[in-house]
Amino acid sequence: MRKVILFIAMSLDGYIADQNGGVDWLQGQDSNQETKDIYTEFIQNIDTVIMGWNTYNQIVTELSPDVWPYDSFQSYVVTHHPEESTNTIQFVSHQPEDLMKELKQKEGKDIWICGGAQMIQSLMQTQCIDEYHISIIPTLLGSGILLFKDCFSSIPLQLISCHENNGILDTIYKPRKVSDRNG
């Protein structure tokens, strides 16, 4: 069965964007040192990308206004904004957890949760995320858009791997099985 994977970067203090929604701080500690490309390896097992409206809007207006960077994937934008879908971008008003259940039943590779703090928090609350790939950037923002808010109950995790790369900690966690949560 397909896995739902959150693949995202956050500041050391838990923010995925600054207070203006900016992400220009997403870099390692030494600008003269090359940072390992974990994205290229990650997307080898992905064929579907899910994001919220704000993430989509930031991509098409700021980060990549001329070219849709996820053209080789089927993209879903969870939104209440009425938009015309294309062959590769579907605008849906489903509840995120309903969309995940529907997509997991289809044949294909894994599903990448790309962004959208509210959507991510909803998926965490409903325990729809199978793996958490979180890159911790060596920056303290102090404010902005938090990845984790106090809107869900405790989710015990198991560390699968952790690698340091130019000051960035690339971590992979998965939820512990119910039998592991009691001990």
Coordinates of N, CA and C in Angstrom, one line a residue:
M1 N 0.8 -1.2 0.0 CA 0.0 0.0 0.0 C 0.9 1.2 0.0
R2 N 0.4 2.3 -0.6 CA 1.1 3.5 -0.7 C 1.2 4.2 0.7
K3 N 2.3 4.9 0.9 CA 2.5 5.6 2.1 C 2.3 7.1 1.9
V4 N 1.8 7.7 3.0 CA 1.6 9.2 3.0 C 2.8 9.7 3.8
I5 N 3.6 10.5 3.1 CA 4.9 11.0 3.7 C 4.9 12.5 3.8
L6 N 5.1 13.0 5.0 CA 5.4 14.5 5.1 C 6.9 14.7 4.9
F7 N 7.2 15.4 3.9 CA 8.6 15.8 3.6 C 8.7 17.3 3.6
I8 N 9.3 17.8 4.6 CA 9.3 19.3 4.8 C 10.5 19.7 5.6
A9 N 10.8 21.0 5.6 CA 11.9 21.6 6.4 C 11.2 22.5 7.4
M10 N 11.9 22.6 8.5 CA 11.4 23.5 9.5 C 12.7 24.1 10.3
S11 N 12.5 25.3 10.8 CA 13.5 25.9 11.6 C 13.7 25.1 12.9
L12 N 14.8 25.3 13.6 CA 15.0 24.6 14.9 C 13.9 24.9 15.9
D13 N 13.3 26.0 15.8 CA 12.2 26.3 16.7 C 10.8 25.9 16.2
G14 N 10.8 25.2 15.1 CA 9.5 24.6 14.6 C 8.7 25.3 13.6
Y15 N 9.3 26.3 12.9 CA 8.5 27.1 11.9 C 8.8 26.6 10.5
I16 N 7.8 26.5 9.7 CA 8.0 26.1 8.3 C 8.0 27.3 7.3
A17 N 7.8 28.5 7.8 CA 7.9 29.7 7.1 C 8.0 30.9 8.1
D18 N 8.6 32.0 7.7 CA 8.6 33.1 8.6 C 7.3 33.8 8.7
Q19 N 7.2 34.9 9.4 CA 5.8 35.5 9.7 C 5.2 36.1 8.4
N20 N 6.0 36.3 7.3 CA 5.5 36.8 6.1 C 5.3 35.6 5.1
G21 N 5.5 34.4 5.5 CA 5.3 33.2 4.7 C 6.6 32.9 3.9
G22 N 7.7 33.6 4.1 CA 8.9 33.4 3.4 C 9.7 32.2 3.8
V23 N 10.5 31.7 2.8 CA 11.3 30.5 3.1 C 12.7 30.7 2.6
D24 N 13.2 31.9 2.5 CA 14.5 32.2 2.0 C 15.6 31.8 3.1
W25 N 15.2 31.4 4.2 CA 16.1 31.0 5.3 C 16.4 29.5 5.2
L26 N 15.9 28.8 4.3 CA 16.1 27.4 4.1 C 17.4 27.1 3.5
Q27 N 18.4 27.0 4.4 CA 19.8 26.8 3.9 C 20.6 26.3 5.1
G28 N 21.8 25.7 4.7 CA 22.7 25.1 5.7 C 23.4 26.3 6.4
Q29 N 24.3 25.9 7.3 CA 25.0 26.9 8.1 C 26.2 27.5 7.4
D30 N 26.7 26.9 6.4 CA 27.9 27.5 5.6 C 27.5 27.6 4.2
S31 N 27.4 28.8 3.7 CA 27.0 29.0 2.3 C 28.1 28.6 1.3
N32 N 29.3 28.4 1.8 CA 30.4 27.9 0.9 C 30.5 26.4 0.9
Q33 N 29.7 25.7 1.7 CA 29.7 24.3 1.7 C 28.5 23.8 0.9
E34 N 28.7 22.8 0.1 CA 27.6 22.2 -0.7 C 26.7 21.4 0.3
T35 N 25.4 21.5 0.1 CA 24.4 20.8 0.9 C 23.9 19.6 0.1
K36 N 23.9 18.4 0.7 CA 23.5 17.2 0.0 C 22.1 17.3 -0.5
D37 N 21.8 16.9 -1.7 CA 20.5 16.9 -2.3 C 19.7 15.7 -1.9
I38 N 18.8 15.8 -0.8 CA 18.0 14.6 -0.4 C 16.7 14.6 -1.2
Y39 N 16.3 15.7 -1.8 CA 15.1 15.8 -2.5 C 15.1 14.8 -3.7
T40 N 16.1 14.8 -4.5 CA 16.2 13.9 -5.7 C 16.0 12.4 -5.3
E41 N 16.6 12.0 -4.3 CA 16.5 10.6 -3.8 C 15.0 10.4 -3.3
F42 N 14.5 11.3 -2.6 CA 13.2 11.2 -2.0 C 12.1 11.0 -3.1
I43 N 12.1 11.8 -4.1 CA 11.1 11.8 -5.1 C 11.1 10.6 -6.0
Q44 N 12.1 9.7 -5.9 CA 12.1 8.5 -6.7 C 11.0 7.6 -6.4
N45 N 10.4 7.7 -5.2 CA 9.3 6.8 -4.8 C 8.0 7.5 -4.7
I46 N 7.9 8.7 -5.3 CA 6.7 9.6 -5.2 C 6.1 9.7 -6.6
D47 N 4.7 9.7 -6.6 CA 4.1 10.1 -7.9 C 2.9 11.0 -7.6
T48 N 2.7 11.4 -6.4 CA 1.6 12.3 -6.0 C 2.0 13.3 -5.0
V49 N 1.6 14.5 -5.2 CA 2.0 15.6 -4.3 C 0.7 16.3 -3.8
I50 N 0.6 16.5 -2.5 CA -0.6 17.2 -1.9 C -0.1 18.4 -1.2
M51 N -0.9 19.5 -1.4 CA -0.5 20.8 -0.7 C -1.8 21.6 -0.5
G52 N -1.7 22.5 0.4 CA -2.8 23.5 0.7 C -2.7 24.7 -0.3
W53 N -3.8 25.5 -0.3 CA -3.8 26.6 -1.2 C -2.7 27.6 -1.0
N54 N -2.3 27.9 0.2 CA -1.2 28.9 0.5 C 0.1 28.4 -0.1
T55 N 0.4 27.1 0.0 CA 1.6 26.6 -0.5 C 1.6 26.7 -2.1
Y56 N 0.5 26.2 -2.6 CA 0.3 26.3 -4.1 C 0.5 27.8 -4.6
N57 N -0.2 28.7 -3.9 CA -0.1 30.1 -4.3 C 1.3 30.6 -4.2
Q58 N 2.0 30.3 -3.2 CA 3.4 30.7 -3.0 C 4.3 30.2 -4.2
I59 N 4.0 28.9 -4.5 CA 4.8 28.3 -5.6 C 4.6 29.1 -6.9
V60 N 3.3 29.3 -7.3 CA 3.0 29.9 -8.6 C 3.2 31.4 -8.7
T61 N 3.2 32.1 -7.5 CA 3.4 33.5 -7.6 C 4.9 33.9 -7.2
E62 N 5.6 33.1 -6.4 CA 6.9 33.5 -5.9 C 8.0 32.6 -6.3
L63 N 7.9 31.3 -5.9 CA 9.0 30.4 -6.0 C 9.2 29.9 -7.4
S64 N 8.2 29.7 -8.2 CA 8.3 29.1 -9.5 C 7.2 29.6 -10.4
P65 N 7.1 30.9 -10.6 CA 5.9 31.4 -11.4 C 5.8 31.0 -12.8
D66 N 6.9 30.6 -13.4 CA 6.9 30.3 -14.9 C 6.8 28.8 -15.2
V67 N 7.2 28.0 -14.2 CA 7.2 26.5 -14.5 C 6.6 25.8 -13.3
W68 N 5.6 24.9 -13.5 CA 5.1 24.1 -12.3 C 6.2 23.1 -12.0
P69 N 6.8 23.1 -10.8 CA 7.9 22.3 -10.5 C 7.6 20.8 -10.3
Y70 N 6.3 20.5 -10.2 CA 5.9 19.1 -9.9 C 5.1 18.5 -11.1
D71 N 5.5 18.9 -12.3 CA 4.8 18.5 -13.5 C 4.9 17.0 -13.7
S72 N 5.9 16.3 -13.2 CA 6.0 14.9 -13.3 C 5.2 14.1 -12.3
F73 N 4.5 14.8 -11.4 CA 3.6 14.1 -10.4 C 2.2 14.5 -10.7
Q74 N 1.3 13.8 -10.1 CA -0.1 14.2 -10.0 C -0.2 15.1 -8.7
S75 N -0.7 16.3 -8.9 CA -0.7 17.2 -7.8 C -2.2 17.5 -7.4
Y76 N -2.4 17.6 -6.1 CA -3.7 17.9 -5.5 C -3.5 19.1 -4.6
V77 N -4.4 20.1 -4.8 CA -4.4 21.3 -4.0 C -5.7 21.3 -3.2
V78 N -5.6 21.2 -1.9 CA -6.8 21.1 -1.0 C -7.1 22.6 -0.8
T79 N -8.3 23.0 -1.2 CA -8.7 24.4 -1.2 C -10.2 24.6 -1.3
H80 N -10.7 25.7 -0.8 CA -12.1 26.1 -1.0 C -12.1 27.2 -2.1
H81 N -11.0 27.5 -2.7 CA -11.0 28.5 -3.8 C -11.4 27.7 -5.1
P82 N -12.4 28.3 -5.8 CA -12.8 27.6 -7.0 C -11.7 27.8 -8.1
E83 N -11.1 26.8 -8.5 CA -10.0 26.8 -9.6 C -10.3 25.8 -10.6
E84 N -9.8 26.0 -11.8 CA -10.0 25.0 -12.9 C -8.8 24.0 -12.8
S85 N -9.2 22.7 -12.7 CA -8.1 21.7 -12.6 C -7.5 21.5 -14.0
T86 N -6.3 20.9 -14.0 CA -5.6 20.6 -15.3 C -5.3 19.1 -15.2
N87 N -4.6 18.6 -16.2 CA -4.2 17.2 -16.2 C -3.3 16.8 -15.0
T88 N -2.5 17.7 -14.6 CA -1.5 17.4 -13.5 C -1.9 18.1 -12.2
I89 N -2.8 19.0 -12.2 CA -3.1 19.7 -10.9 C -4.6 19.6 -10.7
Q90 N -5.0 18.9 -9.6 CA -6.4 18.8 -9.3 C -6.7 19.7 -8.1
F91 N -7.7 20.6 -8.2 CA -8.1 21.4 -7.0 C -9.3 20.7 -6.4
V92 N -9.2 20.3 -5.1 CA -10.2 19.6 -4.4 C -10.6 20.2 -3.1
S93 N -11.8 20.0 -2.8 CA -12.3 20.6 -1.5 C -12.6 19.5 -0.5
H94 N -12.0 18.3 -0.7 CA -12.2 17.2 0.2 C -11.6 17.6 1.6
Q95 N -12.0 16.9 2.6 CA -11.2 16.9 3.9 C -9.9 16.2 3.6
P96 N -8.8 16.7 4.1 CA -7.5 16.1 3.8 C -7.4 14.6 4.1
E97 N -8.0 14.2 5.2 CA -8.0 12.8 5.6 C -8.8 11.9 4.6
D98 N -9.9 12.4 4.1 CA -10.7 11.7 3.1 C -9.9 11.5 1.8
L99 N -9.2 12.6 1.4 CA -8.4 12.5 0.2 C -7.3 11.5 0.3
M100 N -6.7 11.5 1.5 CA -5.6 10.5 1.7 C -6.1 9.1 1.7
K101 N -7.3 8.8 2.3 CA -7.8 7.5 2.3 C -8.2 7.0 0.8
E102 N -8.7 8.0 0.1 CA -9.1 7.7 -1.3 C -7.8 7.4 -2.1
L103 N -6.8 8.2 -2.0 CA -5.5 8.0 -2.8 C -4.8 6.8 -2.4
K104 N -4.8 6.4 -1.1 CA -4.0 5.3 -0.6 C -4.6 4.0 -1.2
Q105 N -5.9 4.0 -1.6 CA -6.5 2.8 -2.2 C -6.2 2.6 -3.7
K106 N -5.7 3.7 -4.3 CA -5.3 3.6 -5.7 C -3.9 3.1 -5.9
E107 N -3.6 2.5 -7.0 CA -2.3 2.0 -7.4 C -1.4 3.2 -7.5
G108 N -0.1 3.0 -7.2 CA 0.8 4.1 -7.4 C 2.0 4.0 -6.4
K109 N 2.8 5.0 -6.5 CA 3.9 5.2 -5.6 C 3.4 6.0 -4.4
D110 N 4.3 6.4 -3.5 CA 4.0 7.1 -2.3 C 3.4 8.5 -2.6
I111 N 2.8 9.0 -1.5 CA 2.1 10.3 -1.6 C 2.9 11.3 -0.7
W112 N 3.3 12.4 -1.3 CA 4.1 13.5 -0.6 C 3.2 14.6 -0.1
I113 N 3.2 14.8 1.2 CA 2.5 16.0 1.7 C 3.6 17.1 1.7
C114 N 3.4 18.1 0.8 CA 4.4 19.1 0.5 C 4.3 20.3 1.4
G115 N 3.1 20.7 1.8 CA 3.0 21.9 2.6 C 1.5 22.3 2.8
G116 N 1.4 23.2 3.7 CA 0.1 23.6 4.2 C 0.0 23.3 5.7
A117 N 0.3 24.2 6.6 CA 0.4 23.9 8.0 C -1.0 23.3 8.5
Q118 N -2.1 24.0 8.1 CA -3.4 23.5 8.6 C -3.7 22.1 8.1
M119 N -3.4 21.9 6.9 CA -3.7 20.5 6.3 C -2.8 19.5 7.0
I120 N -1.5 19.8 7.2 CA -0.6 18.9 7.9 C -1.1 18.6 9.3
Q121 N -1.5 19.6 10.0 CA -2.0 19.4 11.3 C -3.3 18.6 11.4
S122 N -4.1 18.7 10.4 CA -5.4 17.9 10.3 C -5.0 16.5 10.0
L123 N -4.0 16.2 9.2 CA -3.6 14.9 8.9 C -2.9 14.2 10.0
M124 N -2.2 15.0 10.8 CA -1.5 14.5 12.0 C -2.6 14.1 13.0
Q125 N -3.6 15.0 13.2 CA -4.7 14.7 14.2 C -5.4 13.5 13.9
T126 N -5.6 13.2 12.6 CA -6.3 12.0 12.2 C -5.4 10.8 11.9
Q127 N -4.1 11.0 12.2 CA -3.1 9.9 12.1 C -3.1 9.3 10.7
C128 N -3.0 10.2 9.7 CA -3.0 9.8 8.3 C -1.5 9.8 7.8
I129 N -0.6 10.3 8.5 CA 0.8 10.4 8.0 C 1.6 9.1 8.4
D130 N 2.1 8.4 7.4 CA 2.9 7.2 7.7 C 4.3 7.4 8.0
E131 N 4.9 8.5 7.5 CA 6.3 8.8 7.7 C 6.5 10.3 7.8
Y132 N 7.4 10.8 8.6 CA 7.7 12.2 8.8 C 9.2 12.4 8.4
H133 N 9.4 13.0 7.2 CA 10.8 13.3 6.8 C 10.9 14.8 7.1
I134 N 11.6 15.1 8.1 CA 11.7 16.5 8.5 C 13.2 16.9 8.5
S135 N 13.5 18.0 7.8 CA 14.9 18.6 7.8 C 14.8 19.8 8.7
I136 N 15.7 19.7 9.7 CA 15.7 20.8 10.7 C 16.8 21.7 10.3
I137 N 16.5 22.9 10.0 CA 17.4 24.0 9.5 C 18.0 24.7 10.7
P138 N 19.3 24.9 10.6 CA 20.0 25.6 11.8 C 19.7 27.1 11.8
T139 N 18.4 27.4 12.1 CA 18.0 28.8 12.2 C 16.9 28.9 13.2
L140 N 16.9 29.9 14.0 CA 15.8 30.2 15.0 C 15.0 31.4 14.4
L141 N 13.8 31.2 14.0 CA 13.0 32.3 13.5 C 12.3 33.1 14.5
G142 N 11.9 32.5 15.6 CA 11.2 33.2 16.6 C 9.7 33.4 16.4
S143 N 9.3 33.4 15.2 CA 7.8 33.5 14.9 C 7.6 33.1 13.4
G144 N 6.4 32.9 13.1 CA 6.1 32.5 11.7 C 5.0 31.5 11.7
I145 N 5.0 30.6 10.8 CA 4.0 29.5 10.6 C 4.5 28.2 11.3
L146 N 3.9 27.8 12.3 CA 4.4 26.6 13.1 C 3.9 25.4 12.4
L147 N 4.9 24.4 12.4 CA 4.5 23.1 11.9 C 3.6 22.3 12.9
F148 N 4.0 22.3 14.1 CA 3.3 21.6 15.2 C 2.6 22.6 16.1
K149 N 1.3 22.5 16.2 CA 0.5 23.3 17.1 C -0.1 22.4 18.1
D150 N -0.7 22.9 19.1 CA -1.3 22.1 20.2 C -2.7 21.7 19.8
C151 N -2.9 21.2 18.5 CA -4.2 20.8 18.0 C -4.4 19.3 17.8
F152 N -3.4 18.5 18.4 CA -3.6 17.1 18.2 C -3.1 16.4 19.5
S153 N -3.5 15.2 19.7 CA -3.0 14.4 20.8 C -1.6 13.9 20.6
S154 N -1.0 13.4 21.6 CA 0.4 12.9 21.5 C 0.5 11.8 20.4
I155 N 1.6 11.9 19.6 CA 1.8 10.9 18.6 C 3.2 10.3 18.8
P156 N 3.3 9.1 19.5 CA 4.6 8.5 19.7 C 5.3 8.1 18.4
L157 N 6.6 8.5 18.2 CA 7.3 8.2 16.9 C 8.5 7.3 17.2
Q158 N 8.9 6.7 16.1 CA 10.2 5.9 16.1 C 11.1 6.5 15.1
L159 N 12.3 6.8 15.6 CA 13.4 7.4 14.7 C 13.8 6.3 13.7
I160 N 13.8 6.5 12.4 CA 14.2 5.6 11.4 C 15.7 5.9 11.0
S161 N 15.9 7.2 10.8 CA 17.3 7.6 10.4 C 17.4 9.1 10.7
C162 N 18.7 9.5 10.9 CA 19.1 10.9 11.1 C 20.5 11.1 10.6
H163 N 20.6 12.2 9.7 CA 21.9 12.5 9.1 C 22.1 14.0 9.2
E164 N 23.3 14.4 9.5 CA 23.7 15.8 9.5 C 24.3 16.2 8.2
N165 N 23.9 17.3 7.7 CA 24.4 17.8 6.4 C 24.5 19.3 6.4
N166 N 25.7 19.8 6.5 CA 25.9 21.3 6.5 C 25.1 22.0 7.6
G167 N 25.0 21.3 8.8 CA 24.2 21.8 9.9 C 22.8 21.5 9.9
I168 N 22.3 20.9 8.8 CA 20.9 20.5 8.6 C 20.7 19.1 9.1
L169 N 19.8 18.8 10.0 CA 19.5 17.5 10.5 C 18.3 16.9 9.6
D170 N 18.6 15.9 8.8 CA 17.6 15.3 8.0 C 17.1 14.0 8.8
T171 N 15.9 14.1 9.3 CA 15.4 13.0 10.1 C 14.2 12.3 9.5
I172 N 14.0 11.1 9.8 CA 12.9 10.3 9.3 C 12.3 9.6 10.5
Y173 N 11.0 9.8 10.8 CA 10.3 9.1 11.8 C 9.1 8.4 11.3
K174 N 8.6 7.4 12.0 CA 7.3 6.8 11.6 C 6.6 6.6 13.0
P175 N 5.3 6.7 12.9 CA 4.5 6.4 14.1 C 4.8 5.0 14.7
R176 N 4.9 5.0 16.0 CA 5.1 3.7 16.6 C 3.8 2.9 16.6
K177 N 3.9 1.6 16.5 CA 2.8 0.7 16.5 C 2.1 0.8 17.8
V178 N 0.8 0.4 17.9 CA 0.0 0.5 19.1 C 0.7 -0.3 20.2
S179 N 1.2 -1.5 19.9 CA 1.8 -2.3 21.0 C 3.1 -1.6 21.5
D180 N 3.8 -0.8 20.6 CA 5.0 -0.1 21.1 C 4.7 1.1 21.9
R181 N 3.5 1.6 21.9 CA 3.2 2.8 22.6 C 3.0 2.6 24.1
N182 N 2.7 1.4 24.5 CA 2.5 1.1 25.9 C 3.7 0.9 26.7
G183 N 4.8 0.6 26.0 CA 6.0 0.2 26.7 C 7.1 1.2 26.7

